[in-house]
Short mmCIF file of C-alpha atoms in Angstrom, two decimals:
data_model
loop_
_atom_site.label_atom_id
_atom_site.label_comp_id
_atom_site.label_asym_id
_atom_site.label_seq_id
_atom_site.Cartn_x
_atom_site.Cartn_y
_atom_site.Cartn_z
CA MET X 1 -60.26 -68.23 -83.21
CA ASP X 2 -59.02 -65.52 -85.59
CA TYR X 3 -57.44 -63.45 -82.81
CA GLY X 4 -53.88 -64.44 -83.76
CA LYS X 5 -54.38 -63.43 -87.40
CA HIS X 6 -55.05 -59.81 -86.45
CA GLN X 7 -52.05 -59.41 -84.08
CA ALA X 8 -49.74 -56.49 -84.95
CA PRO X 9 -46.19 -57.26 -86.04
CA GLN X 10 -43.33 -57.23 -83.48
CA GLY X 11 -42.21 -53.66 -82.81
CA TYR X 12 -45.36 -52.14 -84.29
CA GLU X 13 -47.02 -49.38 -82.28
CA PRO X 14 -50.52 -47.97 -82.79
CA GLY X 15 -50.62 -44.94 -85.03
CA GLU X 16 -47.42 -45.88 -86.94
CA GLY X 17 -47.11 -47.08 -90.48
CA ILE X 18 -45.75 -50.40 -91.70
CA LEU X 19 -42.80 -48.60 -93.30
CA THR X 20 -41.67 -47.20 -89.94
CA THR X 21 -41.89 -50.64 -88.37
CA LEU X 22 -39.90 -52.25 -91.17
CA ILE X 23 -37.16 -49.60 -91.04
CA ARG X 24 -36.85 -49.63 -87.21
CA ILE X 25 -34.94 -52.95 -86.81
CA PRO X 26 -32.20 -52.25 -89.47
CA VAL X 27 -31.73 -48.76 -88.03
CA ARG X 28 -31.29 -50.16 -84.53
CA ILE X 29 -28.81 -52.77 -85.79
CA VAL X 30 -26.73 -50.09 -87.54
CA VAL X 31 -26.85 -47.83 -84.47
CA LEU X 32 -25.83 -50.76 -82.22
CA VAL X 33 -22.82 -51.45 -84.46
CA LEU X 34 -21.84 -47.78 -84.20
CA VAL X 35 -22.53 -47.39 -80.46
CA LEU X 36 -21.03 -50.67 -79.17
CA PRO X 37 -17.33 -49.62 -79.52
CA ALA X 38 -18.04 -46.26 -77.88
CA ARG X 39 -19.87 -47.95 -74.97
CA MET X 40 -17.07 -50.48 -74.49
CA VAL X 41 -14.45 -47.69 -74.52
CA TRP X 42 -16.60 -45.71 -72.03
CA ASP X 43 -16.98 -48.70 -69.67
CA ALA X 44 -13.25 -49.43 -69.92
CA LEU X 45 -12.35 -45.84 -69.08
CA THR X 46 -14.86 -45.84 -66.20
CA ALA X 47 -13.39 -49.08 -64.80
CA LEU X 48 -9.85 -47.72 -65.14
CA TRP X 49 -10.89 -44.50 -63.38
CA HIS X 50 -12.49 -46.36 -60.47
CA ALA X 51 -9.47 -48.67 -60.17
CA ALA X 52 -7.03 -45.76 -60.29
CA ASP X 53 -9.12 -43.87 -57.75
CA ARG X 54 -9.23 -46.86 -55.38
CA ILE X 55 -5.62 -47.99 -55.81
CA LEU X 56 -3.68 -44.79 -56.52
CA LEU X 57 -5.60 -41.57 -55.99
CA ARG X 58 -7.08 -42.24 -52.54
CA PRO X 59 -3.80 -43.52 -50.98
CA LEU X 60 -1.94 -40.69 -52.70
CA GLY X 61 -4.44 -38.21 -51.33
CA ARG X 62 -4.15 -39.63 -47.82
CA ALA X 63 -0.35 -39.55 -48.10
CA LEU X 64 -0.40 -35.96 -49.30
CA LEU X 65 -2.76 -35.03 -46.48
CA TRP X 66 -0.45 -36.73 -43.96
CA LEU X 67 2.59 -34.95 -45.44
CA LEU X 68 0.73 -31.66 -45.37
CA ASP X 69 -0.31 -32.19 -41.76
CA THR X 70 3.16 -33.37 -40.72
CA LEU X 71 5.33 -30.92 -42.66
CA VAL X 72 3.13 -27.83 -42.76
CA LEU X 73 0.18 -27.78 -40.36
CA THR X 74 1.95 -29.26 -37.31
CA PRO X 75 5.01 -26.94 -37.60
CA LEU X 76 2.75 -23.96 -38.23
CA THR X 77 0.61 -24.90 -35.22
CA TRP X 78 3.70 -25.28 -33.03
CA LEU X 79 5.12 -22.01 -34.38
CA TYR X 80 1.86 -20.19 -33.70
CA THR X 81 1.36 -21.74 -30.25
CA TRP X 82 4.88 -21.47 -28.87
CA VAL X 83 6.46 -18.60 -30.85
CA LEU X 84 3.99 -16.24 -32.49
CA ALA X 85 1.37 -16.21 -29.70
CA PRO X 86 3.90 -15.47 -26.87
CA LEU X 87 5.69 -12.98 -29.14
CA GLY X 88 2.36 -11.31 -29.95
CA LYS X 89 1.45 -11.14 -26.27
CA ALA X 90 4.86 -9.65 -25.45
CA VAL X 91 4.60 -7.12 -28.29
CA SER X 92 1.05 -6.19 -27.25
CA TRP X 93 2.12 -5.78 -23.62
CA LEU X 94 5.14 -3.70 -24.73
CA ALA X 95 2.93 -1.58 -26.99
CA VAL X 96 0.44 -1.03 -24.17
CA ALA X 97 3.27 -0.19 -21.78
CA LEU X 98 4.94 2.24 -24.19
CA PHE X 99 2.02 3.86 -26.03
CA ILE X 100 -1.15 3.49 -23.92
CA TRP X 101 -0.16 3.53 -20.26
CA PRO X 102 1.81 6.86 -20.60
CA TRP X 103 -1.22 8.56 -22.16
CA ILE X 104 -3.50 7.08 -19.50
CA GLY X 105 -1.17 8.32 -16.77
CA LEU X 106 -0.87 11.73 -18.46
CA TRP X 107 -4.65 12.02 -18.69
CA ARG X 108 -5.33 10.69 -15.20
CA TYR X 109 -2.56 12.41 -13.24
CA VAL X 110 -1.80 15.59 -15.27
CA VAL X 111 -4.66 16.69 -17.57
CA VAL X 112 -7.57 15.86 -15.25
CA PRO X 113 -6.03 17.48 -12.09
CA VAL X 114 -4.93 20.57 -14.07
CA ALA X 115 -8.35 20.92 -15.72
CA ARG X 116 -10.19 20.30 -12.46
CA TYR X 117 -8.11 22.32 -9.98
CA GLY X 118 -6.53 24.83 -12.36
CA ILE X 119 -9.49 25.76 -14.59
CA ALA X 120 -12.82 24.36 -13.40
CA ALA X 121 -12.48 25.13 -9.67
CA PRO X 122 -11.34 28.80 -10.19
CA ALA X 123 -14.06 29.29 -12.83
CA VAL X 124 -16.73 27.91 -10.49
CA TRP X 125 -15.45 30.09 -7.63
CA LEU X 126 -15.38 33.19 -9.88
CA TYR X 127 -18.93 32.52 -11.10
CA ARG X 128 -20.29 31.76 -7.64
CA SER X 129 -18.48 34.41 -5.61
CA VAL X 130 -18.01 37.32 -8.06
CA LEU X 131 -20.21 37.14 -11.15
CA THR X 132 -23.40 35.96 -9.41
CA PRO X 133 -23.47 38.78 -6.74
CA LEU X 134 -22.51 41.35 -9.43
CA GLY X 135 -25.34 40.16 -11.68
CA HIS X 136 -27.84 40.27 -8.83
CA GLY X 137 -26.78 43.84 -8.00
CA LEU X 138 -27.06 45.00 -11.61
CA ARG X 139 -30.47 43.36 -11.92
CA TRP X 140 -31.66 45.17 -8.76
CA ILE X 141 -30.38 48.54 -10.04
CA GLY X 142 -32.14 48.04 -13.37
CA THR X 143 -35.39 46.84 -11.80
CA ALA X 144 -35.64 49.31 -8.92
CA LEU X 145 -34.14 52.50 -10.45
CA LEU X 146 -33.75 52.50 -14.24
CA LEU X 147 -37.01 50.78 -15.20
CA PRO X 148 -39.39 53.25 -13.34
CA ALA X 149 -37.40 56.21 -14.68
CA LEU X 150 -37.56 54.97 -18.27
CA HIS X 151 -41.28 54.14 -17.88
CA GLY X 152 -42.14 57.68 -16.69
CA LEU X 153 -39.98 59.28 -19.43
CA GLY X 154 -41.72 57.14 -22.09
CA ASN X 155 -45.19 58.09 -20.86
CA GLY X 156 -44.34 61.81 -20.96
CA ILE X 157 -42.87 61.65 -24.47
CA GLY X 158 -45.92 59.64 -25.66
CA ARG X 159 -48.39 62.21 -24.33
CA LEU X 160 -46.38 65.06 -25.84
CA LEU X 161 -46.33 63.41 -29.27
CA THR X 162 -50.05 62.70 -29.03
CA VAL X 163 -50.90 66.33 -28.31
CA LEU X 164 -48.45 67.87 -30.84
CA LEU X 165 -48.54 65.41 -33.79
CA ILE X 166 -51.21 62.71 -33.74
CA VAL X 167 -54.26 64.90 -32.94
CA PRO X 168 -53.61 67.43 -35.82
CA LEU X 169 -52.87 64.65 -38.29
CA GLY X 170 -56.09 62.81 -37.34
CA PHE X 171 -58.14 66.00 -37.78
CA LEU X 172 -56.54 66.64 -41.21
CA TRP X 173 -57.20 63.04 -42.35
CA ARG X 174 -60.84 62.92 -41.19
CA TYR X 175 -62.09 66.39 -42.32
CA VAL X 176 -59.85 67.20 -45.34
CA ILE X 177 -58.25 64.20 -47.10
CA VAL X 178 -61.13 61.71 -46.84
CA PRO X 179 -63.90 64.10 -48.17
CA VAL X 180 -61.68 65.27 -51.05
CA VAL X 181 -60.82 61.68 -52.12
CA ARG X 182 -64.38 60.43 -51.75
CA TYR X 183 -66.26 63.24 -53.56
CA GLY X 184 -63.54 64.34 -55.97
CA LEU X 185 -62.28 60.93 -57.21
CA VAL X 186 -64.27 57.85 -56.11
CA VAL X 187 -67.80 59.12 -56.90
CA PRO X 188 -67.01 60.31 -60.51
CA VAL X 189 -65.10 57.09 -61.29
CA ALA X 190 -67.98 54.92 -59.99
CA TRP X 191 -70.56 56.91 -62.05
CA LEU X 192 -68.41 56.59 -65.18
CA TYR X 193 -68.04 52.79 -64.67
CA ALA X 194 -71.79 52.26 -63.97
CA HIS X 195 -73.32 54.48 -66.70
CA VAL X 196 -70.71 54.44 -69.49
CA LEU X 197 -68.23 51.57 -69.39
CA THR X 198 -70.68 48.81 -68.33
CA PRO X 199 -73.22 49.33 -71.21
CA VAL X 200 -70.40 49.61 -73.77
CA GLY X 201 -68.82 46.41 -72.50
CA HIS X 202 -72.13 44.48 -72.59
CA GLY X 203 -72.78 45.54 -76.22
CA THR X 204 -69.28 44.62 -77.32
CA ALA X 205 -69.53 41.19 -75.65
CA TRP X 206 -72.90 40.49 -77.37
CA VAL X 207 -71.51 41.39 -80.81
CA LEU X 208 -68.38 39.26 -80.29
CA SER X 209 -70.44 36.25 -79.09
CA LYS X 210 -72.68 36.41 -82.20
CA LEU X 211 -69.60 36.58 -84.46
CA TRP X 212 -68.00 33.59 -82.63
CA GLN X 213 -71.19 31.51 -82.96
CA GLY X 214 -71.35 32.09 -86.73
CA THR X 215 -67.67 31.34 -87.20
CA ALA X 216 -67.90 28.18 -85.07
CA TRP X 217 -70.94 26.89 -87.01
CA THR X 218 -69.15 27.46 -90.33
CA LEU X 219 -65.94 25.74 -89.16
CA GLY X 220 -67.92 22.81 -87.67
CA THR X 221 -69.77 22.23 -90.94
CA LEU X 222 -66.50 22.26 -92.91
CA TRP X 223 -64.84 19.86 -90.40
CA GLN X 224 -67.72 17.41 -90.53
CA GLY X 225 -67.64 17.30 -94.32
CA THR X 226 -63.88 16.84 -94.40
CA ALA X 227 -64.02 14.14 -91.70
CA TRP X 228 -66.72 12.23 -93.61
CA VAL X 229 -64.68 12.30 -96.84
CA LEU X 230 -61.48 11.22 -95.04
CA GLY X 231 -63.37 8.46 -93.15
CA GLN X 232 -64.75 7.01 -96.37
CA ALA X 233 -61.28 7.08 -97.95
CA TRP X 234 -59.71 5.40 -94.86
CA ARG X 235 -62.40 2.68 -94.87
CA GLY X 236 -61.62 1.93 -98.49
CA ILE X 237 -57.87 1.78 -97.83
CA THR X 238 -58.46 -0.42 -94.77
CA ALA X 239 -60.68 -2.84 -96.67
CA THR X 240 -58.10 -3.07 -99.47
CA GLY X 241 -55.26 -3.69 -97.01
CA ARG X 242 -57.28 -6.30 -95.10
CA GLY X 243 -58.00 -8.17 -98.31
CA LEU X 244 -54.33 -8.05 -99.36
CA GLY X 245 -53.26 -9.25 -95.86
CA ILE X 246 -55.69 -12.15 -95.93
CA ALA X 247 -54.47 -13.13 -99.39
CA VAL X 248 -50.79 -12.94 -98.40
CA ALA X 249 -51.44 -14.87 -95.15
CA TRP X 250 -53.31 -17.59 -97.06
CA LEU X 251 -50.48 -17.89 -99.58
CA VAL X 252 -47.84 -18.07 -96.80
CA MET X 253 -49.82 -20.66 -94.81
CA THR X 254 -50.58 -22.74 -97.94
CA LEU X 255 -47.21 -22.58 -99.67
CA LEU X 256 -44.76 -22.38 -96.72
CA VAL X 257 -46.16 -23.11 -93.26
CA ALA X 258 -48.33 -26.13 -94.16
CA PRO X 259 -45.50 -27.99 -96.02
CA LEU X 260 -43.04 -27.23 -93.23
CA ALA X 261 -45.51 -28.37 -90.55
CA TRP X 262 -46.29 -31.56 -92.50
CA THR X 263 -42.55 -32.25 -92.98
CA TYR X 264 -41.86 -31.66 -89.29
CA ARG X 265 -44.83 -33.73 -88.11
CA ARG X 266 -44.63 -36.61 -90.61
CA ILE X 267 -40.88 -36.88 -91.30
CA LEU X 268 -38.60 -35.09 -88.84
CA THR X 269 -40.46 -36.01 -85.62
CA PRO X 270 -40.73 -39.78 -86.37
CA VAL X 271 -37.15 -39.91 -87.65
CA GLY X 272 -35.82 -38.07 -84.59
CA ARG X 273 -37.89 -40.21 -82.24
CA GLU X 274 -36.70 -43.41 -83.92
CA ILE X 275 -33.06 -42.29 -83.85
CA ALA X 276 -33.30 -41.36 -80.14
CA ALA X 277 -35.02 -44.67 -79.33
CA ALA X 278 -32.46 -46.57 -81.42
CA PHE X 279 -29.57 -44.87 -79.57
CA GLU X 280 -31.21 -45.61 -76.20
CA VAL X 281 -31.76 -49.30 -77.01
CA ALA X 282 -28.31 -49.63 -78.58
CA TRP X 283 -26.65 -47.99 -75.55
CA ARG X 284 -28.46 -50.37 -73.18
CA ILE X 285 -27.62 -53.46 -75.28
CA ALA X 286 -24.01 -52.27 -75.62
CA GLY X 287 -23.89 -51.94 -71.84
CA TYR X 288 -24.99 -55.56 -71.44
CA VAL X 289 -22.38 -56.69 -73.99
CA SER X 290 -19.67 -54.54 -72.42
CA ARG X 291 -20.42 -55.87 -68.92
CA ALA X 292 -20.35 -59.45 -70.25
CA VAL X 293 -16.98 -58.82 -71.93
CA GLY X 294 -15.69 -57.17 -68.76
CA ARG X 295 -16.79 -60.11 -66.59
CA ALA X 296 -15.11 -62.53 -69.03
CA LEU X 297 -11.86 -60.53 -68.97
CA ALA X 298 -12.03 -60.29 -65.17
CA THR X 299 -12.53 -64.08 -64.88
CA ILE X 300 -9.60 -64.77 -67.21
CA ALA X 301 -7.39 -62.31 -65.29
CA TRP X 302 -8.38 -63.95 -61.99
CA TYR X 303 -7.51 -67.45 -63.16
CA LEU X 304 -4.28 -66.32 -64.84
CA ILE X 305 -3.00 -63.79 -62.26
CA GLY X 306 -5.19 -63.44 -59.19
CA ALA X 307 -5.48 -67.13 -58.23
CA PRO X 308 -1.69 -67.83 -58.43
CA VAL X 309 -0.90 -64.65 -56.54
CA SER X 310 -3.49 -65.46 -53.87
CA TRP X 311 -2.17 -69.02 -53.55
CA ALA X 312 1.42 -67.72 -53.26
CA TYR X 313 0.34 -65.16 -50.64
CA ARG X 314 -1.53 -67.73 -48.52
CA THR X 315 0.98 -70.56 -48.95
CA VAL X 316 4.35 -68.76 -48.96
CA CYS X 317 4.17 -65.13 -47.83
CA THR X 318 1.82 -65.60 -44.85
CA PRO X 319 3.89 -68.38 -43.13
CA VAL X 320 7.13 -66.49 -43.80
CA GLY X 321 5.62 -63.29 -42.38
CA HIS X 322 4.32 -65.09 -39.28
CA PHE X 323 7.76 -66.70 -38.76
CA LEU X 324 9.53 -63.34 -39.07
CA ARG X 325 6.99 -61.73 -36.75
CA ASP X 326 7.21 -64.40 -34.04
CA ALA X 327 10.92 -65.35 -34.33
CA VAL X 328 12.60 -62.02 -35.22
CA TRP X 329 10.42 -58.99 -34.72
CA ALA X 330 8.81 -59.85 -31.36
CA PRO X 331 12.11 -60.77 -29.57
CA ALA X 332 13.82 -57.70 -31.05
CA ARG X 333 10.98 -55.46 -29.86
CA ARG X 334 11.04 -56.97 -26.37
CA ALA X 335 14.83 -56.60 -26.19
CA ALA X 336 14.60 -52.96 -27.31
CA ALA X 337 11.90 -52.29 -24.71
CA GLU X 338 14.00 -53.89 -21.95
CA ALA X 339 17.07 -51.92 -23.06
CA GLY X 340 15.04 -48.69 -23.06
CA ARG X 341 13.69 -49.34 -19.56
CA ALA X 342 17.20 -50.21 -18.30
CA ALA X 343 18.65 -47.06 -19.88
CA ARG X 344 15.91 -44.90 -18.34
CA ALA X 345 16.47 -46.48 -14.92
CA ALA X 346 20.24 -45.95 -15.23
CA LEU X 347 19.74 -42.32 -16.26
CA THR X 348 17.36 -41.77 -13.34
CA THR X 349 19.83 -43.31 -10.88
CA ALA X 350 22.75 -41.31 -12.28
CA ARG X 351 20.72 -38.08 -12.18
CA GLU X 352 19.72 -38.69 -8.54
CA THR X 353 23.34 -39.54 -7.62
CA VAL X 354 24.65 -36.37 -9.24
CA ARG X 355 21.96 -34.29 -7.54
CA GLN X 356 22.78 -35.79 -4.12
CA ALA X 357 26.52 -35.31 -4.64
CA ARG X 358 26.00 -31.66 -5.63
CA ARG X 359 23.83 -31.09 -2.56
CA ASP X 360 26.40 -32.70 -0.25
CA ALA X 361 29.23 -30.66 -1.79
CA TRP X 362 27.27 -27.43 -1.39
CA ARG X 363 26.49 -28.22 2.26
CA ALA X 364 30.15 -29.06 2.87
CA LEU X 365 31.21 -25.69 1.44
CA VAL X 366 28.61 -23.27 2.92
CA GLY X 367 26.94 -25.34 5.61
CA ALA X 368 23.35 -26.40 6.02
CA PRO X 369 20.61 -23.73 5.89
CA ALA X 370 19.30 -22.35 9.18
CA ALA X 371 15.84 -23.77 8.54
CA GLU X 372 17.26 -27.28 8.18
CA ARG X 373 19.48 -26.86 11.25
CA SER X 374 16.53 -25.82 13.44
CA ARG X 375 14.19 -28.48 12.07
CA GLU X 376 13.60 -31.43 14.41
CA PRO X 377 12.43 -34.92 13.52
CA ARG X 378 8.68 -35.35 13.31
CA GLY X 379 8.60 -38.41 15.58
CA ILE X 380 9.21 -38.29 19.32
CA PRO X 381 12.80 -39.54 19.72
CA ALA X 382 13.89 -41.62 22.63
CA ARG X 383 16.77 -39.26 23.41
CA THR X 384 17.04 -35.52 23.70
CA LEU X 385 19.06 -33.52 21.21
CA GLY X 386 22.76 -33.35 22.00
CA SER X 387 22.67 -35.65 25.05
CA THR X 388 22.43 -39.32 25.83
CA THR X 389 19.96 -38.99 28.64
CA THR X 390 16.53 -40.36 27.97
CA VAL X 391 13.35 -38.49 28.63
CA PRO X 392 11.53 -40.30 31.46
CA SER X 393 8.07 -39.62 30.07
CA ALA X 394 8.95 -40.35 26.43
CA ALA X 395 8.32 -43.71 24.88
CA GLN X 396 11.04 -45.47 22.99
CA ALA X 397 10.77 -44.47 19.30
CA SER X 398 12.25 -46.16 16.29
CA GLU X 399 15.62 -44.99 15.07
CA SER X 400 14.54 -45.35 11.43
CA ALA X 401 12.22 -42.86 9.70
CA PRO X 402 8.59 -43.92 9.34
CA LEU X 403 7.16 -44.78 5.92
CA GLY X 404 6.90 -41.67 3.78
CA GLU X 405 9.11 -39.47 6.08
CA LYS X 406 12.72 -38.44 5.69
CA PHE X 407 14.95 -37.12 8.48
CA VAL X 408 17.22 -34.27 7.67
CA LYS X 409 20.77 -35.42 7.54
CA ARG X 410 22.91 -33.47 9.94
CA VAL X 411 26.25 -32.29 8.71
#
């Protein structure tokens, strides 16, 4: 029973305050007053654009396209088809005839025969008939005569060098140089390295290692103490800096970020949302009002201008146009068509008459051609040529030419 008492006010949304709900309606009214003229101007401009596009721009575009096709594309097509293309073909043929065919003929009938029969054929004959037998002969001389001689000479010189040079040098190396180097140089050096240098080196290395260990222990102890002192100082500085950072961050969040976030969340966001919603609602309502005003203006214009013009077109212009079409235009078109057909027939007759007269005059001057004089009629005539006697076995034929045939008129 108390359900109606707890209903929310009109325009109230959950999570919003009463103040926002009370301010929403005046804000929307003010925005509607501001947006309505702009929406009406926008709808008027849109209607004018669509009307201009339908009445002026599309016909103008079609007319421009027709003019472009008639004045530019068609002449260019004709020029390309009947002038430029044949001219290009002629120029290409002339270029081929002047610049390509001479080189082809020069290559085919001059260069190739000269290279084949003047250079290649003599070179092949020289190689096959002269150079190949000469090379075979030289190879035989070198293989059969020079190679055995050189082989024997090399063997003799090798044996002589072995006896005179290599054997004495080998004896000197084995029994003189090697013992002297081994017992005079290598053995003393090895004894000196094993019994003198090696013990001295081991003692020196032990002393140096003990010195390095003491020095390293001393330096390590100093480094550990210094690192501990520096670590404690760095921990103190780090703790101080961390505390200062936390304090500064708390101050910034408390004094700057929190007020800005509260302002953005509680003031700017609701105000922006309400303004956007008010503009959306006002734009939609202004569209309804603008369309209603447009329909009213269109109705008034129809009753003041469109209806009288339509009545005048149906009642006056249409009957007058039909009368002009049936009484003036159709007879004139038929008369023009008849006159055109008569003129074409007269021109055809005159052209045939002139052609026949020219042919008769030419035959009267120079005589009929031999082919026409020797040609006989296709049918079997009742009489022989040049006589009045009838052929006994021939049937009587018609004197007139059959359908589709013409007899040659004898001069």
